[in-house]
Coordinates of C-alpha atoms in Angstrom, one line a residue:
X1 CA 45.0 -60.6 -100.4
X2 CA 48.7 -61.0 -102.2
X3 CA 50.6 -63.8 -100.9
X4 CA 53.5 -61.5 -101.3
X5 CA 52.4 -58.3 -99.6
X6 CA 51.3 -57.9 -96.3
X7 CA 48.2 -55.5 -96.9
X8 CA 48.7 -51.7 -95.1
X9 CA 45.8 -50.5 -93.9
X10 CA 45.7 -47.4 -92.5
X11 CA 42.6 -46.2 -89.7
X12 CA 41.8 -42.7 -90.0
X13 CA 40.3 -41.6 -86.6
X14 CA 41.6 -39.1 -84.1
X15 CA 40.6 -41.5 -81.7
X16 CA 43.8 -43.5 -80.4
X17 CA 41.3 -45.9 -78.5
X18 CA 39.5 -47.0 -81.6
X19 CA 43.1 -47.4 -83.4
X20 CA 43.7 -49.6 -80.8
X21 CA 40.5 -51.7 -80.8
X22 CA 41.3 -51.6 -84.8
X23 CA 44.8 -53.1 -84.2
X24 CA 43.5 -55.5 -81.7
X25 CA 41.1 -57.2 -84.5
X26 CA 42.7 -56.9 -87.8
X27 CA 46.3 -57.6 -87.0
X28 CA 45.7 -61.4 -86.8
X29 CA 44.7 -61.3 -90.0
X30 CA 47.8 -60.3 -91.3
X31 CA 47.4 -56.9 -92.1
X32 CA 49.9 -54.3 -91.0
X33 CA 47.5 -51.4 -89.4
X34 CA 49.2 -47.4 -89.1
X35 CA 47.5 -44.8 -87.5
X36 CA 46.7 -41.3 -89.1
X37 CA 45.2 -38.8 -86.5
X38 CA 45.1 -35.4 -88.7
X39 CA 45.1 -34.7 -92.2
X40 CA 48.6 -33.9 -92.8
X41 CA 49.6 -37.7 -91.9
X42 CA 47.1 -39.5 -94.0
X43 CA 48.0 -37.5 -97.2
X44 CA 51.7 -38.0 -96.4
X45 CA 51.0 -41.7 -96.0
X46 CA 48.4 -42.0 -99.2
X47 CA 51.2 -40.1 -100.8
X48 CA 54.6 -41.7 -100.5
X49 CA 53.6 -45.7 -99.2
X50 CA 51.4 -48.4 -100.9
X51 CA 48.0 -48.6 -99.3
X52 CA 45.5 -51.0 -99.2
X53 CA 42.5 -49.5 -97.2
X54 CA 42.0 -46.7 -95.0
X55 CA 39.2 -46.7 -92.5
X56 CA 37.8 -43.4 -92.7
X57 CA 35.8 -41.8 -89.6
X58 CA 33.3 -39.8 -91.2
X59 CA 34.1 -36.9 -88.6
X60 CA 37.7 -36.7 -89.4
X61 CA 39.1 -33.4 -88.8
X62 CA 38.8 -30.6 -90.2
X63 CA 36.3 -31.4 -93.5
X64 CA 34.7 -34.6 -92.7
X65 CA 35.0 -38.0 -94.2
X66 CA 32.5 -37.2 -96.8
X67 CA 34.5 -34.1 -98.0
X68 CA 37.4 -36.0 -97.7
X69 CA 36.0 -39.0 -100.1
X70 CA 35.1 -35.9 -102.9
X71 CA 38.8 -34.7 -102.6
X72 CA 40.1 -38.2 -103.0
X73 CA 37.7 -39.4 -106.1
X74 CA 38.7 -35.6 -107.8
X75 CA 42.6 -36.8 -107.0
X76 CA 42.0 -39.9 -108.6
X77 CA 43.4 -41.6 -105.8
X78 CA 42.3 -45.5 -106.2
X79 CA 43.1 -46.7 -102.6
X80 CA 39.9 -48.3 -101.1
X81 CA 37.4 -46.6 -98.4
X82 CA 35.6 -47.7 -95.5
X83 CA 33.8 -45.1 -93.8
X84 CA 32.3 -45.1 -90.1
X85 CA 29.9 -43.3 -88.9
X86 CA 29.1 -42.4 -85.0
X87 CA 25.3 -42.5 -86.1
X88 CA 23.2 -44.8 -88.3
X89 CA 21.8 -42.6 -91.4
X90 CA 20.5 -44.6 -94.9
X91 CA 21.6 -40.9 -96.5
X92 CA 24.9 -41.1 -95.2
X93 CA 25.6 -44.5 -96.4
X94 CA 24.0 -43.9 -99.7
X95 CA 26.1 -40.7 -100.5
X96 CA 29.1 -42.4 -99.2
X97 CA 28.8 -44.8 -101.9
X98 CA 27.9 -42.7 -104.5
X99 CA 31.5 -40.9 -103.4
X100 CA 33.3 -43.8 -103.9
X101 CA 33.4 -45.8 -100.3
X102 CA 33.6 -49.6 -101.0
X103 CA 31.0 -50.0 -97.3
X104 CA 29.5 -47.9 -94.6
X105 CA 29.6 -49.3 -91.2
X106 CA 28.3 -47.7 -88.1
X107 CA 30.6 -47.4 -84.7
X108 CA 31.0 -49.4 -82.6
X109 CA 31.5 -51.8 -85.6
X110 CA 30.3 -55.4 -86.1
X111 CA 34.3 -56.6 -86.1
X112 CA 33.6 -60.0 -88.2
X113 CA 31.9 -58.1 -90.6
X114 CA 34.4 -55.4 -90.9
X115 CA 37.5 -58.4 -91.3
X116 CA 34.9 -59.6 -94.4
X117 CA 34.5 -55.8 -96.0
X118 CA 38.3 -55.5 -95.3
X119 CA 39.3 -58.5 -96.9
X120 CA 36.7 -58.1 -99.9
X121 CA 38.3 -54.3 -100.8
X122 CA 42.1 -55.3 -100.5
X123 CA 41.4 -58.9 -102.8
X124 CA 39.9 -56.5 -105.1
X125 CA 42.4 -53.6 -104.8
X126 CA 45.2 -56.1 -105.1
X127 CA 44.1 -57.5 -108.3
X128 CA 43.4 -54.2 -109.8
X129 CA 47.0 -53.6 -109.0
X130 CA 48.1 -56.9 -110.7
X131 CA 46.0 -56.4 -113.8
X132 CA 47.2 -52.7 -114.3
X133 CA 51.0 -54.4 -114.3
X134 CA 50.3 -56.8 -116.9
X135 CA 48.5 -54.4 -118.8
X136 CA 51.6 -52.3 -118.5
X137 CA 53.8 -55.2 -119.9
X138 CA 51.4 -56.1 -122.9
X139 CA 51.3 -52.5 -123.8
X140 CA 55.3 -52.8 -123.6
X141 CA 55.1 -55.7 -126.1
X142 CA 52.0 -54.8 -128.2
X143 CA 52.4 -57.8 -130.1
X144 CA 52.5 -60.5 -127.4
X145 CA 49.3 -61.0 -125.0
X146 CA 50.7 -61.4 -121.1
X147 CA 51.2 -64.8 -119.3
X148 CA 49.1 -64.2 -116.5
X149 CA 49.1 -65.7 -112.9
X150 CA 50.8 -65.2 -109.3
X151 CA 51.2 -68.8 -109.0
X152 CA 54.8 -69.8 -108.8
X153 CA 54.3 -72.8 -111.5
X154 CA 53.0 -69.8 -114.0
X155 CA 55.8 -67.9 -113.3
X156 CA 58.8 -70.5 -113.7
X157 CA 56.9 -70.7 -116.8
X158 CA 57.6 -66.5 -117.4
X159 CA 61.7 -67.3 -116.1
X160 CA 62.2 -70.1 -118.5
X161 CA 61.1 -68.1 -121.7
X162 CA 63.0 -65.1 -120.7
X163 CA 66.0 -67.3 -120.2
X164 CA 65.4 -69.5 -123.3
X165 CA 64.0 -66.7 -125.7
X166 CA 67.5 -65.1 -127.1
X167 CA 68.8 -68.2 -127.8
X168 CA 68.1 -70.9 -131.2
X169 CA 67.3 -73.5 -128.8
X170 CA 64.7 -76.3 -129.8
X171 CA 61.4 -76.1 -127.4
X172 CA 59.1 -78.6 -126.5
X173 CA 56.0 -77.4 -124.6
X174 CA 54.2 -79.6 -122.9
X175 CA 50.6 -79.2 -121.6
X176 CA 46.7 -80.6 -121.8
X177 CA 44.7 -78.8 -124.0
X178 CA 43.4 -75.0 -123.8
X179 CA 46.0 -74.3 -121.0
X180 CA 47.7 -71.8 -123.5
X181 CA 50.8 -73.6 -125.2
X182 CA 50.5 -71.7 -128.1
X183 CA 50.6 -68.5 -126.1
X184 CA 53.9 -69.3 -124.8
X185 CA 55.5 -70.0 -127.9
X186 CA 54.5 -66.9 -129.1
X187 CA 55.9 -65.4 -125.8
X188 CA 59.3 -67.0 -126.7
X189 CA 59.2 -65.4 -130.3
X190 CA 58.2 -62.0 -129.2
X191 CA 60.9 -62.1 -126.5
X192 CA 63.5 -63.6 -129.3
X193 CA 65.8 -61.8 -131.9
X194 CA 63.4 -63.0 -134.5
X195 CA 60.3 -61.0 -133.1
X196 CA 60.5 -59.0 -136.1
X197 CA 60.2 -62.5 -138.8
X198 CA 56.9 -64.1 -138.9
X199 CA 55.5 -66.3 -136.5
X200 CA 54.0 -69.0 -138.1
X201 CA 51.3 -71.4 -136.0
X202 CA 50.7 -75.1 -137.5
X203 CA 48.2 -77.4 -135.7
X204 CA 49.9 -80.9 -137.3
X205 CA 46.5 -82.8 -136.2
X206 CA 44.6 -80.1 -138.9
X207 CA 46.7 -81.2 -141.6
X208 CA 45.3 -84.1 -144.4
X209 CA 47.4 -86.7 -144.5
X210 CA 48.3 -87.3 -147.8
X211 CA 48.8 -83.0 -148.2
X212 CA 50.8 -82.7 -145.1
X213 CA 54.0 -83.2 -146.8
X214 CA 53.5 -80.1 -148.9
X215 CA 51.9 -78.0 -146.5
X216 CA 55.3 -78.1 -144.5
X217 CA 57.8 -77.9 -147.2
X218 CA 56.4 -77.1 -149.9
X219 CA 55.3 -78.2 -153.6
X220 CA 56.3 -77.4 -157.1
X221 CA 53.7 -76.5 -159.8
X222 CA 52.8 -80.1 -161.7
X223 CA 53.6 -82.4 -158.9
X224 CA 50.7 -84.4 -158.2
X225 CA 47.2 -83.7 -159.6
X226 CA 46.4 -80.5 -158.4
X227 CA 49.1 -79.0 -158.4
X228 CA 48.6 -76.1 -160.5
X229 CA 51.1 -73.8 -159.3
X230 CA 54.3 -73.5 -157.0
X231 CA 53.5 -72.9 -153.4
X232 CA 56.1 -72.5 -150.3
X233 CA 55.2 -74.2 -147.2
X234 CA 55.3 -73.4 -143.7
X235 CA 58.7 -74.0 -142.9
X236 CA 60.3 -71.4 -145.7
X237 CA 57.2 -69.1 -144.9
X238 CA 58.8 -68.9 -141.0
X239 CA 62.1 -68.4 -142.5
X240 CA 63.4 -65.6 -139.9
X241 CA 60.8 -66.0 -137.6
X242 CA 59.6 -69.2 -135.6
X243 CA 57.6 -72.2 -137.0
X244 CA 55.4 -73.5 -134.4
X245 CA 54.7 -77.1 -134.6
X246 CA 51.3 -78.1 -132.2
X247 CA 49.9 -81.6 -131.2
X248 CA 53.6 -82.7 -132.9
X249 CA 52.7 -86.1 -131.9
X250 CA 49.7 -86.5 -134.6
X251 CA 52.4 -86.2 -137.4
X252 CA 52.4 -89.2 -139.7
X253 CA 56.0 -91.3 -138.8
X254 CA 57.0 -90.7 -142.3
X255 CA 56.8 -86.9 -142.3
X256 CA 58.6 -86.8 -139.0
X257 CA 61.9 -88.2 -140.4
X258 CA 61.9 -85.9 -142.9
X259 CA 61.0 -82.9 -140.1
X260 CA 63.9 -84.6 -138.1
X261 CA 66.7 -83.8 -141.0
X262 CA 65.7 -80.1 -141.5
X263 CA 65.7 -79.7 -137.7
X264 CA 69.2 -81.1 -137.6
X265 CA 70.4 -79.0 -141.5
X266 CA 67.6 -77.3 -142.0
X267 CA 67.5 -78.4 -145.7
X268 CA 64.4 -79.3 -146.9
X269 CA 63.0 -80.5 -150.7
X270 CA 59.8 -79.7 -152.1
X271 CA 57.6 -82.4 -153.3
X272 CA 58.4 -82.6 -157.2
X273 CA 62.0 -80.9 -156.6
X274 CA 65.6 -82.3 -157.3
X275 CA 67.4 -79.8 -155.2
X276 CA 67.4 -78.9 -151.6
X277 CA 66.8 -75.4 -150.0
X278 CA 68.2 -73.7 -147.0
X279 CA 66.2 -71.4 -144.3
X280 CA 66.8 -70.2 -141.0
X281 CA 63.6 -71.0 -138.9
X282 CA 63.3 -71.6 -135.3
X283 CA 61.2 -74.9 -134.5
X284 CA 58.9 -74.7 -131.1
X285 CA 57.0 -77.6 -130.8
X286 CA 54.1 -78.7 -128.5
X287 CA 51.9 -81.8 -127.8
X288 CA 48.8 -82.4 -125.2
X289 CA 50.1 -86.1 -124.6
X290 CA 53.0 -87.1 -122.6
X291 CA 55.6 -87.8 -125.3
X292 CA 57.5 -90.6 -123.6
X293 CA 54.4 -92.1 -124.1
X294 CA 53.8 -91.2 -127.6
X295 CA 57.3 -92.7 -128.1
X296 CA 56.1 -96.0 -126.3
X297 CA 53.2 -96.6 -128.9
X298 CA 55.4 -95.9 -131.8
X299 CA 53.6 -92.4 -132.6
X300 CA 56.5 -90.4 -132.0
X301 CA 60.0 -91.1 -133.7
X302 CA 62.4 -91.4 -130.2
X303 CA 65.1 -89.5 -131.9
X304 CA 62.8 -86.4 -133.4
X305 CA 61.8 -86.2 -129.5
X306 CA 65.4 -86.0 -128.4
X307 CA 66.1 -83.3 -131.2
X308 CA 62.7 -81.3 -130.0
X309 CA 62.7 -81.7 -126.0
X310 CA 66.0 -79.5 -125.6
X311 CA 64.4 -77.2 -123.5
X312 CA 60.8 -78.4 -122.0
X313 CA 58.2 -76.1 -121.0
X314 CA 55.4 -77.4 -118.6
X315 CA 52.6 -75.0 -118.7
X316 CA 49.8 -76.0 -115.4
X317 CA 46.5 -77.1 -115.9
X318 CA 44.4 -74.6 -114.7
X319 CA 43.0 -76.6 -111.6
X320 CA 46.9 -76.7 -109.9
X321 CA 46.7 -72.4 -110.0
X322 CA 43.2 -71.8 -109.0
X323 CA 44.2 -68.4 -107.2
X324 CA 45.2 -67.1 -110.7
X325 CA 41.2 -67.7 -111.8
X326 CA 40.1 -64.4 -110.0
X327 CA 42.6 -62.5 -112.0
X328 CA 41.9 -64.5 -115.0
X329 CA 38.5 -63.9 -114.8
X330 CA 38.6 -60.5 -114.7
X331 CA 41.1 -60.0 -117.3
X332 CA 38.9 -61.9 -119.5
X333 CA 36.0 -59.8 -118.5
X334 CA 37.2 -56.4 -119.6
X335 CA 38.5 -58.0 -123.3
X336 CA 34.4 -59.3 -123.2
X337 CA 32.7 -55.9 -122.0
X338 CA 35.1 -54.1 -124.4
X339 CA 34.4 -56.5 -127.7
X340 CA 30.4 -56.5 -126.9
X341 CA 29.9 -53.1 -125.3
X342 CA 28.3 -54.3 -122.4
X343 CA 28.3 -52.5 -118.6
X344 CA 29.5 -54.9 -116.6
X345 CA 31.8 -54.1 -113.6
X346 CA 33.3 -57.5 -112.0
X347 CA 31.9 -60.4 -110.5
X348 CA 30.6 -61.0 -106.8
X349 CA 32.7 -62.8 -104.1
X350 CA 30.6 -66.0 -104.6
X351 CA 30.9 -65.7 -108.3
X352 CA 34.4 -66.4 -107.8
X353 CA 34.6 -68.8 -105.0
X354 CA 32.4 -71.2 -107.0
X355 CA 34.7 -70.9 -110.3
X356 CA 37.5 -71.4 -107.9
X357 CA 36.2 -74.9 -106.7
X358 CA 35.6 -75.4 -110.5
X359 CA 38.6 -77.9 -112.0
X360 CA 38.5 -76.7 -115.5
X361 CA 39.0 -79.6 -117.4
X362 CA 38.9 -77.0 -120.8
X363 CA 41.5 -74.8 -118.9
X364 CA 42.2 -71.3 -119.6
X365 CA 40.8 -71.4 -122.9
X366 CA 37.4 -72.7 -121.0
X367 CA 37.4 -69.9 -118.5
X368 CA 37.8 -67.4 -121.1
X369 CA 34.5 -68.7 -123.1
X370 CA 33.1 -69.0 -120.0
X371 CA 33.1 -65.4 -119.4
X372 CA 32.7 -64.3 -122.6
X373 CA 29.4 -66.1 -122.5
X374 CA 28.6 -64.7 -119.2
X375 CA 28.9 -61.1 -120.2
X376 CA 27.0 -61.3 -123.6
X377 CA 24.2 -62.8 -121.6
X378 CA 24.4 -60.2 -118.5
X379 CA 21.5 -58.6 -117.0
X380 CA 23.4 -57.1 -114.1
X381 CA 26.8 -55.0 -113.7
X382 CA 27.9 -57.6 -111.4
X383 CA 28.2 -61.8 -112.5
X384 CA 26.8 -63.6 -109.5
X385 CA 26.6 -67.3 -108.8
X386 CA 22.6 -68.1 -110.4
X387 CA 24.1 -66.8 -113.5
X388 CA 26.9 -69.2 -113.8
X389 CA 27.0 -72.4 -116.1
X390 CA 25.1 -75.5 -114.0
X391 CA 28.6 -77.5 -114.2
X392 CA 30.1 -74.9 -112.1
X393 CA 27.3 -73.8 -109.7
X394 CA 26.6 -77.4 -108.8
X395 CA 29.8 -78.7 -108.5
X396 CA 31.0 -78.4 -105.3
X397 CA 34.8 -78.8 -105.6
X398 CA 34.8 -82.2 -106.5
X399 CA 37.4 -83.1 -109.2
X400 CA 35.5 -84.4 -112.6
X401 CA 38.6 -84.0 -115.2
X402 CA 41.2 -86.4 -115.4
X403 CA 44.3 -85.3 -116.3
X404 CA 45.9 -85.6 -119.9
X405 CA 49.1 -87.1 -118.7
X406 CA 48.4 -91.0 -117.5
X407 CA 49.7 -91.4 -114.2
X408 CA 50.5 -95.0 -113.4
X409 CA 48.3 -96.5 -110.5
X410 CA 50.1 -96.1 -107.0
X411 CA 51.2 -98.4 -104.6
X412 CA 50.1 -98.3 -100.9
X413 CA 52.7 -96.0 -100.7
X414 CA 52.2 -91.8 -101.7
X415 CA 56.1 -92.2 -102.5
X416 CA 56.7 -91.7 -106.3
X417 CA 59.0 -93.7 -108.3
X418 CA 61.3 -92.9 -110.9
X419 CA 60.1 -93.2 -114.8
X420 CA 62.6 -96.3 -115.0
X421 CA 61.1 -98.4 -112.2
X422 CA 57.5 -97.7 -113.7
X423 CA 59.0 -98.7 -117.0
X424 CA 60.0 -101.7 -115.9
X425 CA 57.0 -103.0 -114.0
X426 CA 54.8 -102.6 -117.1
X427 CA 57.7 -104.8 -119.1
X428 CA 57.3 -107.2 -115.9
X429 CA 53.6 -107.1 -115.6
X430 CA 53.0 -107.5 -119.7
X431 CA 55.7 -110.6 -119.5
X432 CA 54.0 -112.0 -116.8
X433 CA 50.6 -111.8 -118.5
X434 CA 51.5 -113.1 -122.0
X435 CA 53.6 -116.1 -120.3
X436 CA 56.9 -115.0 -121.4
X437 CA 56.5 -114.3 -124.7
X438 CA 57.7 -111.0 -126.0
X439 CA 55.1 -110.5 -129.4
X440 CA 52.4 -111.0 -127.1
X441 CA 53.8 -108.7 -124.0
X442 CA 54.6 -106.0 -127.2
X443 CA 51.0 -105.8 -128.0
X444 CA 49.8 -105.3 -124.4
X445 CA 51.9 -102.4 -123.6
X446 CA 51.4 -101.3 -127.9
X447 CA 55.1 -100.9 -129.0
X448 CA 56.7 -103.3 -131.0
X449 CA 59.3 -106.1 -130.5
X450 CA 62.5 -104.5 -131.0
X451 CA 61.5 -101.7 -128.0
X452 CA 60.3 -104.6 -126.0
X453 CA 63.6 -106.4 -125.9
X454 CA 66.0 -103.6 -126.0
X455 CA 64.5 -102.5 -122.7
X456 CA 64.7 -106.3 -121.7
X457 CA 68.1 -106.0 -122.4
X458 CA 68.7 -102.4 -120.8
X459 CA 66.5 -103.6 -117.6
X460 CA 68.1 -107.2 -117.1
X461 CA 65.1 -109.4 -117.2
X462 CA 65.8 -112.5 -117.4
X463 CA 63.1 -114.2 -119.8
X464 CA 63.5 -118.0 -118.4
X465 CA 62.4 -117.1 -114.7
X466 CA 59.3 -115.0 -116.0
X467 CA 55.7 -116.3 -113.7
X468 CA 52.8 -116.1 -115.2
X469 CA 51.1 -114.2 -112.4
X470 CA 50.5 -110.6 -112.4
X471 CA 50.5 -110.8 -108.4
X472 CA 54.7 -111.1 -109.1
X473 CA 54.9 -108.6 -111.6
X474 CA 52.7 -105.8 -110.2
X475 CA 54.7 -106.1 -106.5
X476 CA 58.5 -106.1 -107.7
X477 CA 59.6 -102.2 -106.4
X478 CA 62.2 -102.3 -109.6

């Protein structure tokens, strides 16, 4: 169910003695039950309140509940059905499916097997409801899929590039890989007064080295060999729109001093031209690394970091949000049985429970081949678990995917510590292991000297009373 509705369900009976029993089971489980004795209430509810499930007695007054499912199913009403039956009959059930009834249950009912049907319609009804709102919003913005998810983390996410978007504000977007970073920078342009420039995506790990240069800004006709006629680069092709800069970190050192003066002018030279050019292009940048780090092994220039993190986006790794993989999955599913014409309708409740135990170490983008695979290779209108990859059906919830980010090995305590004390044990512990000396301590952690001594200097450490034992080093708190 939601985990911000309380699911309505409404019992359809002229019986007030079922209604009771009915209340008397399903209200623990968090559902809000109302009673409809005649006709006239339960089209005045269906009518003007959200409901979730209505537990139809298939003698209600005056039609009958089969009449009653026709009328709904003409009316196009959406609302889920469970119909019960004073007598067992196989023709019953049967044409009470065929009318649209999610289960047929026979009174008195089996109670933990009416809480499971109960629970199996509103999930499903729910998410139907959630996927017909973002459908809704991406047919508001044609040109901008929907950021999909319930999970609070997802929708900070949402809040931040609606607060962000209007603005000229640098972005850094943080995030391991396939969890939809470039997705959200398109977001922020389709959301932006530059929706209408182009939107220009460059992966910086794609780029050749000794090309990359002129890829970004640009080259004139004659020069270097092979050069054979003038060609604009990326950053005057965004002009107006938004230049998106991924896996930022894999850009030589070189290149990014000469990305860090056009984010600060935006002036920019060709390669083989005297004078310098002017464009208006919005920089969002992203990387799958933690760029402190990047900073730390000299990869990424500290001040192009500076210029670029103004406003950071975290997006989640799929395994934090697993309660958005139902809707997910099924939003993936329709895109799938749309592109490759296939019939299938959904997935079955142990379908879903395994992909939820699943961590995802490919993320979103993993899910979505996932399923793509899985409907292309469907036998059945419904995905069930012994179709599923063997990763996922054997997997059993336990966690095979580190994450992107290093994390820096805990102490006995859970407590985290701030980024400067962990800073400065790894100063302490490299000191203590190269004896003192600061080359030697530089290599271990992979920065160089200068870094090494100007957080020497920023931290205190005094060099003379250095141990050589790691034991020291690895228990100072900071």
């Amino acid at each position: 169910m939601s985990r911000y509705e309380t699911p309505v369900v409404v019992v359809a009976d002229s019986s007030a003695e079922f209604f009771d029993s009915a209340c008397c089971q399903l209200e623990s489980e968090g559902y809000e039950l109302r009673w409809a004795s005649e006709r006239q209430e339960l089209d005045a509810q269906l009518t003007r309140d959200r409901i979730d499930l209505v537990l139809l007695d298939q003698g209600f007054h005056p039609t009958g509940g089969h009449d009653l499912l026709a009328e709904l199913s003409y009316r196009r009403v959406s609302t889920p059905v469970i119909l019960l039956s004073d007598r067992p009959s196989i023709g019953c059930a049967v044409k009470a499916t065929k009318l649209g009834a999610c289960d047929y249950l026979v009174k008195p009912p089996d109670w933990a097997y009416l809480r499971r049907s109960a629970s199996r319609a509103i999930n499903s009804f729910q998410l139907q409801n959630r996927m017909q709102g973002f459908h809704t919003s991406a047919k508001a913005d044609s040109f901008s899929p929907p950021i999909l998810g319930d999970d609070p983390s997802i929708g900070q996410v949402r809040r931040t590039i609606a607060e962000v978007a209007a603005t000229d504000a640098k972005i850094l977007v943080l995030g391991e890989s396939g969890t939809g970073k470039e997705l959200v920078a398109r977001a922020i342009h389709h959301q932006s007064l530059r929706r209408h420039g182009p939107f220009i995506p460059v992966n910086m790990a794609a780029l050749p080295t000794n090309l990359a240069e002129s890829d970004l800004f640009g080259h004139e006709k004659g020069s270097f060999t092979g050069a054979d006629y003038t060609r604009r680069g990326y950053c005057e092709l965004a002009h107006k729109g938004t230049l998106f800069l991924d896996e930022i970190g894999e850009m030589d050192i070189a290149l990014q001093a000469k990305l860090l003066r056009f984010l600060e002018e935006q002036l920019y030279r060709r390669v083989g031209a005297g004078e310098l050019r002017k464009v208006n292009t919005r920089i969002v940048a992203a990387t799958n690394r933690d760029p402190a780090q990047l900073v730390c092994e000299g990869k990424l220039r500290e001040d192009l970091y500076y210029r670029l993190n103004v406003v950071p986006i975290l997006v989640p790794p799929l395994r934090q949000r697993c309660g958005d993989i139902p809707l997910l999955a099924h939003w993936f599913l329709e895109r799938a049985v749309r592109d490759n014409d296939k019939r299938v309708t959904g997935f079955t409740e142990a379908a879903l429970d395994a992909m939820q135990n699943y961590p995802w170490p490919g993320n979103v983008r993993q899910l979505q081949n996932v399923v793509s695979r899985l409907v292309i290779l469907a036998r059945n209108c419904q995905i069930d678990v012994d179709v599923l990859p063997p990763e996922i059906n054997s997997h059993g919830g336990r966690s095979i995917a580190p994450p992107t980010y290093r994390v820096w090995p805990r102490e006995q305590s859970d407590t985290l510590r701030p980024m400067d004390q962990i800073e400065k044990q790894a100063i302490l512990e490299a000191l203590a292991r190269a004896h003192g000396n600061v080359v030697d301590a530089a290599q271990l952690l992979g920065v160089g000297q200068a870094t090494v001594y100007r957080k020497i200097k920023r931290y205190g450490i005094e060099l003379g009373r250095r141990r050589p034992s790691t034991r020291t080093a690895t228990s100072c708190s900071g």
